Amino acid sequence: AEQYYYGDFMWAEDAEMAMDDGAVADTGSAAQPRTTAPNRVEGEDFSGTNNQEAGVDEADFLKTDGYHIYYLQGRNLHIFGVPEFGALEEAYNTTLSGTPVAMMLDGDQLVVISTLNPWSISPNHPVVDAMGWEDSYGSWRTSSLTKFTVFDITNRSAPDIERELFIEGSYITAREVSGTVRTITHAWMDVPGVQS
């Protein structure tokens, strides 16, 4: 069996992974639209994420749509094209802010979830005004943030950031259903004047 290594990720290929009908996927660029390759069916041609409930995408550090593999490694997001089974082409690689912990995939949108320490955010960032009670880092009301970065991945080799959302607290879990993400975070909040 041939093996390909990409950082901590390994892809193994052997002859038994060929498609039943003998078809071969298009070997064009990793960024080409999916319409250039035969339709790949989850559960038959590739294994999807191990979701426990049909229609509910669970956040994970590795995702696939059968044509691309989306992988979080350290602070990096990698997108690999799969032009044919057993072949990988790196289409995109970028460093993300904070510590990426999971992502969700819905068609041409990829949502990356990261944890951030508020003190690592630039003082000029727009979220700073919403975080504090005063103009100092010591007066911020939370010690952790969860960031949701929504990428438009229509062009897999040049994704665009559509939106960034910051939520107070540490990331616990998230699910996506029909394009809506629901999440749970946990935070100890410091509210001036409130004592227990």
PDB file of C-alpha atoms in Angstrom:
ATOM      1  CA  ALA A   1       0.000   0.000   0.000  1.00  0.00           C
ATOM      2  CA  GLU A   2       1.212   3.499  -0.821  1.00  0.00           C
ATOM      3  CA  GLN A   3       1.258   6.002   2.042  1.00  0.00           C
ATOM      4  CA  TYR A   4       1.382   9.786   1.892  1.00  0.00           C
ATOM      5  CA  TYR A   5       2.323  11.873   4.943  1.00  0.00           C
ATOM      6  CA  TYR A   6       1.266  15.497   5.489  1.00  0.00           C
ATOM      7  CA  GLY A   7       2.337  16.636   8.961  1.00  0.00           C
ATOM      8  CA  ASP A   8       0.390  14.528  11.451  1.00  0.00           C
ATOM      9  CA  PHE A   9      -2.012  13.325   8.728  1.00  0.00           C
ATOM     10  CA  MET A  10      -1.509  10.108   6.767  1.00  0.00           C
ATOM     11  CA  TRP A  11      -3.428   8.837   3.740  1.00  0.00           C
ATOM     12  CA  ALA A  12      -3.017   5.160   2.822  1.00  0.00           C
ATOM     13  CA  GLU A  13      -4.075   3.791  -0.564  1.00  0.00           C
ATOM     14  CA  ASP A  14      -4.320   0.296  -1.911  1.00  0.00           C
ATOM     15  CA  ALA A  15      -5.922  -1.305  -4.954  1.00  0.00           C
ATOM     16  CA  GLU A  16      -9.090  -2.225  -3.073  1.00  0.00           C
ATOM     17  CA  MET A  17     -10.103   1.422  -2.745  1.00  0.00           C
ATOM     18  CA  ALA A  18     -10.908   1.681  -6.464  1.00  0.00           C
ATOM     19  CA  MET A  19     -14.496   2.574  -7.359  1.00  0.00           C
ATOM     20  CA  ASP A  20     -16.808  -0.357  -8.041  1.00  0.00           C
ATOM     21  CA  ASP A  21     -17.635   0.802 -11.570  1.00  0.00           C
ATOM     22  CA  GLY A  22     -13.968   1.314 -12.479  1.00  0.00           C
ATOM     23  CA  ALA A  23     -14.468   5.063 -12.967  1.00  0.00           C
ATOM     24  CA  VAL A  24     -11.531   7.351 -12.360  1.00  0.00           C
ATOM     25  CA  ALA A  25     -11.913  10.817 -10.871  1.00  0.00           C
ATOM     26  CA  ASP A  26     -10.715  13.874 -12.796  1.00  0.00           C
ATOM     27  CA  THR A  27      -7.026  14.565 -12.081  1.00  0.00           C
ATOM     28  CA  GLY A  28      -7.312  18.320 -12.612  1.00  0.00           C
ATOM     29  CA  SER A  29      -6.494  21.085 -10.171  1.00  0.00           C
ATOM     30  CA  ALA A  30      -7.589  20.732  -6.549  1.00  0.00           C
ATOM     31  CA  ALA A  31      -9.457  24.025  -6.854  1.00  0.00           C
ATOM     32  CA  GLN A  32     -11.651  22.917  -9.779  1.00  0.00           C
ATOM     33  CA  PRO A  33     -15.395  22.734  -9.200  1.00  0.00           C
ATOM     34  CA  ARG A  34     -16.746  19.378  -8.139  1.00  0.00           C
ATOM     35  CA  THR A  35     -18.748  19.067 -11.353  1.00  0.00           C
ATOM     36  CA  THR A  36     -15.585  17.998 -13.238  1.00  0.00           C
ATOM     37  CA  ALA A  37     -15.393  14.683 -11.336  1.00  0.00           C
ATOM     38  CA  PRO A  38     -17.916  11.861 -11.074  1.00  0.00           C
ATOM     39  CA  ASN A  39     -20.352  12.273  -8.205  1.00  0.00           C
ATOM     40  CA  ARG A  40     -18.902  10.745  -5.057  1.00  0.00           C
ATOM     41  CA  VAL A  41     -21.331   9.360  -2.524  1.00  0.00           C
ATOM     42  CA  GLU A  42     -20.649   9.495   1.213  1.00  0.00           C
ATOM     43  CA  GLY A  43     -20.630   6.009   2.688  1.00  0.00           C
ATOM     44  CA  GLU A  44     -19.897   4.424  -0.708  1.00  0.00           C
ATOM     45  CA  ASP A  45     -16.972   6.321  -2.249  1.00  0.00           C
ATOM     46  CA  PHE A  46     -15.623   7.966   0.906  1.00  0.00           C
ATOM     47  CA  SER A  47     -16.330   7.928   4.603  1.00  0.00           C
ATOM     48  CA  GLY A  48     -17.746  11.114   6.065  1.00  0.00           C
ATOM     49  CA  THR A  49     -17.471  12.390   9.600  1.00  0.00           C
ATOM     50  CA  ASN A  50     -18.770   9.990  12.219  1.00  0.00           C
ATOM     51  CA  ASN A  51     -21.937  11.954  12.996  1.00  0.00           C
ATOM     52  CA  GLN A  52     -24.325  10.370  15.467  1.00  0.00           C
ATOM     53  CA  GLU A  53     -27.525  11.957  14.151  1.00  0.00           C
ATOM     54  CA  ALA A  54     -28.552  12.262  10.483  1.00  0.00           C
ATOM     55  CA  GLY A  55     -28.494  15.897   9.304  1.00  0.00           C
ATOM     56  CA  VAL A  56     -26.488  17.067  12.326  1.00  0.00           C
ATOM     57  CA  ASP A  57     -22.849  17.991  11.647  1.00  0.00           C
ATOM     58  CA  GLU A  58     -20.639  17.578  14.690  1.00  0.00           C
ATOM     59  CA  ALA A  59     -17.567  19.759  15.050  1.00  0.00           C
ATOM     60  CA  ASP A  60     -14.272  17.949  14.411  1.00  0.00           C
ATOM     61  CA  PHE A  61     -10.674  18.725  13.375  1.00  0.00           C
ATOM     62  CA  LEU A  62     -10.976  16.731  10.120  1.00  0.00           C
ATOM     63  CA  LYS A  63     -13.758  16.991   7.514  1.00  0.00           C
ATOM     64  CA  THR A  64     -14.271  15.765   3.960  1.00  0.00           C
ATOM     65  CA  ASP A  65     -16.816  16.225   1.210  1.00  0.00           C
ATOM     66  CA  GLY A  66     -15.338  13.446  -0.942  1.00  0.00           C
ATOM     67  CA  TYR A  67     -13.492  15.922  -3.169  1.00  0.00           C
ATOM     68  CA  HIS A  68     -11.511  17.774  -0.513  1.00  0.00           C
ATOM     69  CA  ILE A  69     -10.096  17.097   2.941  1.00  0.00           C
ATOM     70  CA  TYR A  70     -10.214  19.938   5.472  1.00  0.00           C
ATOM     71  CA  TYR A  71      -7.709  19.521   8.286  1.00  0.00           C
ATOM     72  CA  LEU A  72      -6.740  21.541  11.366  1.00  0.00           C
ATOM     73  CA  GLN A  73      -3.160  21.048  12.526  1.00  0.00           C
ATOM     74  CA  GLY A  74      -1.830  23.273  15.276  1.00  0.00           C
ATOM     75  CA  ARG A  75      -2.775  26.823  14.245  1.00  0.00           C
ATOM     76  CA  ASN A  76      -3.089  25.906  10.554  1.00  0.00           C
ATOM     77  CA  LEU A  77      -6.044  25.134   8.317  1.00  0.00           C
ATOM     78  CA  HIS A  78      -5.161  22.856   5.401  1.00  0.00           C
ATOM     79  CA  ILE A  79      -7.382  22.085   2.430  1.00  0.00           C
ATOM     80  CA  PHE A  80      -6.326  19.152   0.269  1.00  0.00           C
ATOM     81  CA  GLY A  81      -7.889  18.333  -3.075  1.00  0.00           C
ATOM     82  CA  VAL A  82      -8.559  14.663  -3.841  1.00  0.00           C
ATOM     83  CA  PRO A  83      -8.492  14.608  -7.669  1.00  0.00           C
ATOM     84  CA  GLU A  84      -8.564  10.803  -7.639  1.00  0.00           C
ATOM     85  CA  PHE A  85      -8.588   8.270  -4.860  1.00  0.00           C
ATOM     86  CA  GLY A  86      -5.158   8.007  -3.268  1.00  0.00           C
ATOM     87  CA  ALA A  87      -3.931  11.355  -4.615  1.00  0.00           C
ATOM     88  CA  LEU A  88      -3.757  14.541  -2.545  1.00  0.00           C
ATOM     89  CA  GLU A  89      -2.969  18.081  -3.677  1.00  0.00           C
ATOM     90  CA  GLU A  90      -2.629  20.864  -1.132  1.00  0.00           C
ATOM     91  CA  ALA A  91      -5.001  23.570  -2.339  1.00  0.00           C
ATOM     92  CA  TYR A  92      -4.759  25.954   0.624  1.00  0.00           C
ATOM     93  CA  ASN A  93      -2.899  26.473   3.884  1.00  0.00           C
ATOM     94  CA  THR A  94      -3.235  29.369   6.306  1.00  0.00           C
ATOM     95  CA  THR A  95      -2.384  30.228   9.895  1.00  0.00           C
ATOM     96  CA  LEU A  96      -5.401  31.053  12.056  1.00  0.00           C
ATOM     97  CA  SER A  97      -5.608  33.300  15.099  1.00  0.00           C
ATOM     98  CA  GLY A  98      -5.982  31.698  18.498  1.00  0.00           C
ATOM     99  CA  THR A  99      -6.030  27.937  18.859  1.00  0.00           C
ATOM    100  CA  PRO A 100      -8.289  26.193  16.326  1.00  0.00           C
ATOM    101  CA  VAL A 101     -10.108  23.306  18.002  1.00  0.00           C
ATOM    102  CA  ALA A 102     -12.797  22.158  15.559  1.00  0.00           C
ATOM    103  CA  MET A 103     -14.707  22.950  12.382  1.00  0.00           C
ATOM    104  CA  MET A 104     -17.994  22.247  10.640  1.00  0.00           C
ATOM    105  CA  LEU A 105     -18.666  21.920   6.919  1.00  0.00           C
ATOM    106  CA  ASP A 106     -21.876  22.865   5.113  1.00  0.00           C
ATOM    107  CA  GLY A 107     -21.596  22.932   1.320  1.00  0.00           C
ATOM    108  CA  ASP A 108     -19.349  25.861   0.396  1.00  0.00           C
ATOM    109  CA  GLN A 109     -19.080  27.168   3.960  1.00  0.00           C
ATOM    110  CA  LEU A 110     -16.493  26.035   6.484  1.00  0.00           C
ATOM    111  CA  VAL A 111     -16.827  27.232  10.076  1.00  0.00           C
ATOM    112  CA  VAL A 112     -13.598  27.076  12.101  1.00  0.00           C
ATOM    113  CA  ILE A 113     -13.877  27.301  15.885  1.00  0.00           C
ATOM    114  CA  SER A 114     -10.902  28.714  17.803  1.00  0.00           C
ATOM    115  CA  THR A 115     -10.213  29.545  21.421  1.00  0.00           C
ATOM    116  CA  LEU A 116      -8.580  32.876  22.222  1.00  0.00           C
ATOM    117  CA  ASN A 117      -7.080  34.525  25.236  1.00  0.00           C
ATOM    118  CA  PRO A 118      -8.539  38.068  25.320  1.00  0.00           C
ATOM    119  CA  TRP A 119      -5.143  39.497  26.296  1.00  0.00           C
ATOM    120  CA  SER A 120      -3.670  38.280  22.993  1.00  0.00           C
ATOM    121  CA  ILE A 121      -6.062  40.398  20.922  1.00  0.00           C
ATOM    122  CA  SER A 122      -4.698  43.600  19.424  1.00  0.00           C
ATOM    123  CA  PRO A 123      -5.880  46.698  21.351  1.00  0.00           C
ATOM    124  CA  ASN A 124      -7.188  48.061  18.017  1.00  0.00           C
ATOM    125  CA  HIS A 125      -9.451  45.054  17.324  1.00  0.00           C
ATOM    126  CA  PRO A 126     -13.179  45.978  17.273  1.00  0.00           C
ATOM    127  CA  VAL A 127     -14.046  43.258  19.819  1.00  0.00           C
ATOM    128  CA  VAL A 128     -11.952  45.002  22.504  1.00  0.00           C
ATOM    129  CA  ASP A 129     -14.587  47.728  23.027  1.00  0.00           C
ATOM    130  CA  ALA A 130     -17.249  45.107  23.734  1.00  0.00           C
ATOM    131  CA  MET A 131     -15.066  43.122  26.143  1.00  0.00           C
ATOM    132  CA  GLY A 132     -14.274  45.539  28.924  1.00  0.00           C
ATOM    133  CA  TRP A 133     -15.768  47.745  31.542  1.00  0.00           C
ATOM    134  CA  GLU A 134     -12.856  50.198  31.375  1.00  0.00           C
ATOM    135  CA  ASP A 135      -9.919  50.954  29.093  1.00  0.00           C
ATOM    136  CA  SER A 136      -7.577  48.386  30.609  1.00  0.00           C
ATOM    137  CA  TYR A 137      -6.958  44.688  30.089  1.00  0.00           C
ATOM    138  CA  GLY A 138      -7.405  44.094  33.838  1.00  0.00           C
ATOM    139  CA  SER A 139     -11.021  45.222  33.661  1.00  0.00           C
ATOM    140  CA  TRP A 140     -12.222  42.741  31.068  1.00  0.00           C
ATOM    141  CA  ARG A 141     -15.244  40.724  32.082  1.00  0.00           C
ATOM    142  CA  THR A 142     -14.117  37.348  30.731  1.00  0.00           C
ATOM    143  CA  SER A 143     -10.822  35.494  30.568  1.00  0.00           C
ATOM    144  CA  SER A 144     -11.590  33.387  27.486  1.00  0.00           C
ATOM    145  CA  LEU A 145     -13.186  33.799  24.072  1.00  0.00           C
ATOM    146  CA  THR A 146     -14.458  31.406  21.430  1.00  0.00           C
ATOM    147  CA  LYS A 147     -14.128  32.608  17.843  1.00  0.00           C
ATOM    148  CA  PHE A 148     -16.176  31.320  14.910  1.00  0.00           C
ATOM    149  CA  THR A 149     -14.600  32.087  11.523  1.00  0.00           C
ATOM    150  CA  VAL A 150     -16.919  31.445   8.570  1.00  0.00           C
ATOM    151  CA  PHE A 151     -15.030  30.787   5.332  1.00  0.00           C
ATOM    152  CA  ASP A 152     -16.605  30.877   1.874  1.00  0.00           C
ATOM    153  CA  ILE A 153     -14.768  27.941   0.289  1.00  0.00           C
ATOM    154  CA  THR A 154     -16.347  28.150  -3.167  1.00  0.00           C
ATOM    155  CA  ASN A 155     -12.754  28.540  -4.417  1.00  0.00           C
ATOM    156  CA  ARG A 156     -10.901  25.934  -2.329  1.00  0.00           C
ATOM    157  CA  SER A 157      -7.500  27.426  -3.204  1.00  0.00           C
ATOM    158  CA  ALA A 158      -8.475  30.955  -2.078  1.00  0.00           C
ATOM    159  CA  PRO A 159     -11.200  30.866   0.608  1.00  0.00           C
ATOM    160  CA  ASP A 160     -12.666  34.181   1.755  1.00  0.00           C
ATOM    161  CA  ILE A 161     -13.513  35.013   5.350  1.00  0.00           C
ATOM    162  CA  GLU A 162     -17.235  35.855   5.320  1.00  0.00           C
ATOM    163  CA  ARG A 163     -17.671  36.555   9.003  1.00  0.00           C
ATOM    164  CA  GLU A 164     -16.009  36.355  12.408  1.00  0.00           C
ATOM    165  CA  LEU A 165     -18.056  35.943  15.575  1.00  0.00           C
ATOM    166  CA  PHE A 166     -16.645  36.151  19.096  1.00  0.00           C
ATOM    167  CA  ILE A 167     -18.470  34.558  22.041  1.00  0.00           C
ATOM    168  CA  GLU A 168     -17.451  34.959  25.665  1.00  0.00           C
ATOM    169  CA  GLY A 169     -16.279  31.767  27.319  1.00  0.00           C
ATOM    170  CA  SER A 170     -14.384  28.581  26.587  1.00  0.00           C
ATOM    171  CA  TYR A 171     -15.601  26.332  23.794  1.00  0.00           C
ATOM    172  CA  ILE A 172     -17.374  23.166  24.959  1.00  0.00           C
ATOM    173  CA  THR A 173     -19.166  21.773  21.873  1.00  0.00           C
ATOM    174  CA  ALA A 174     -21.059  22.762  18.716  1.00  0.00           C
ATOM    175  CA  ARG A 175     -23.472  21.284  16.182  1.00  0.00           C
ATOM    176  CA  GLU A 176     -24.686  22.486  12.774  1.00  0.00           C
ATOM    177  CA  VAL A 177     -28.167  21.759  11.408  1.00  0.00           C
ATOM    178  CA  SER A 178     -29.418  23.211   8.099  1.00  0.00           C
ATOM    179  CA  GLY A 179     -26.808  25.985   8.080  1.00  0.00           C
ATOM    180  CA  THR A 180     -27.385  27.051  11.707  1.00  0.00           C
ATOM    181  CA  VAL A 181     -24.618  26.517  14.271  1.00  0.00           C
ATOM    182  CA  ARG A 182     -25.480  26.016  17.918  1.00  0.00           C
ATOM    183  CA  THR A 183     -22.727  26.041  20.516  1.00  0.00           C
ATOM    184  CA  ILE A 184     -22.069  25.765  24.228  1.00  0.00           C
ATOM    185  CA  THR A 185     -19.389  27.837  25.924  1.00  0.00           C
ATOM    186  CA  HIS A 186     -18.504  28.276  29.582  1.00  0.00           C
ATOM    187  CA  ALA A 187     -17.288  31.471  31.226  1.00  0.00           C
ATOM    188  CA  TRP A 188     -16.631  32.908  34.645  1.00  0.00           C
ATOM    189  CA  MET A 189     -17.687  36.517  34.342  1.00  0.00           C
ATOM    190  CA  ASP A 190     -16.466  39.451  36.366  1.00  0.00           C
ATOM    191  CA  VAL A 191     -19.290  41.954  36.830  1.00  0.00           C
ATOM    192  CA  PRO A 192     -18.227  45.030  38.839  1.00  0.00           C
ATOM    193  CA  GLY A 193     -20.205  45.544  42.049  1.00  0.00           C
ATOM    194  CA  VAL A 194     -21.723  42.047  42.131  1.00  0.00           C
ATOM    195  CA  GLN A 195     -20.649  39.954  45.096  1.00  0.00           C
ATOM    196  CA  SER A 196     -21.737  36.545  46.285  1.00  0.00           C
TER     197      SER A 196
END
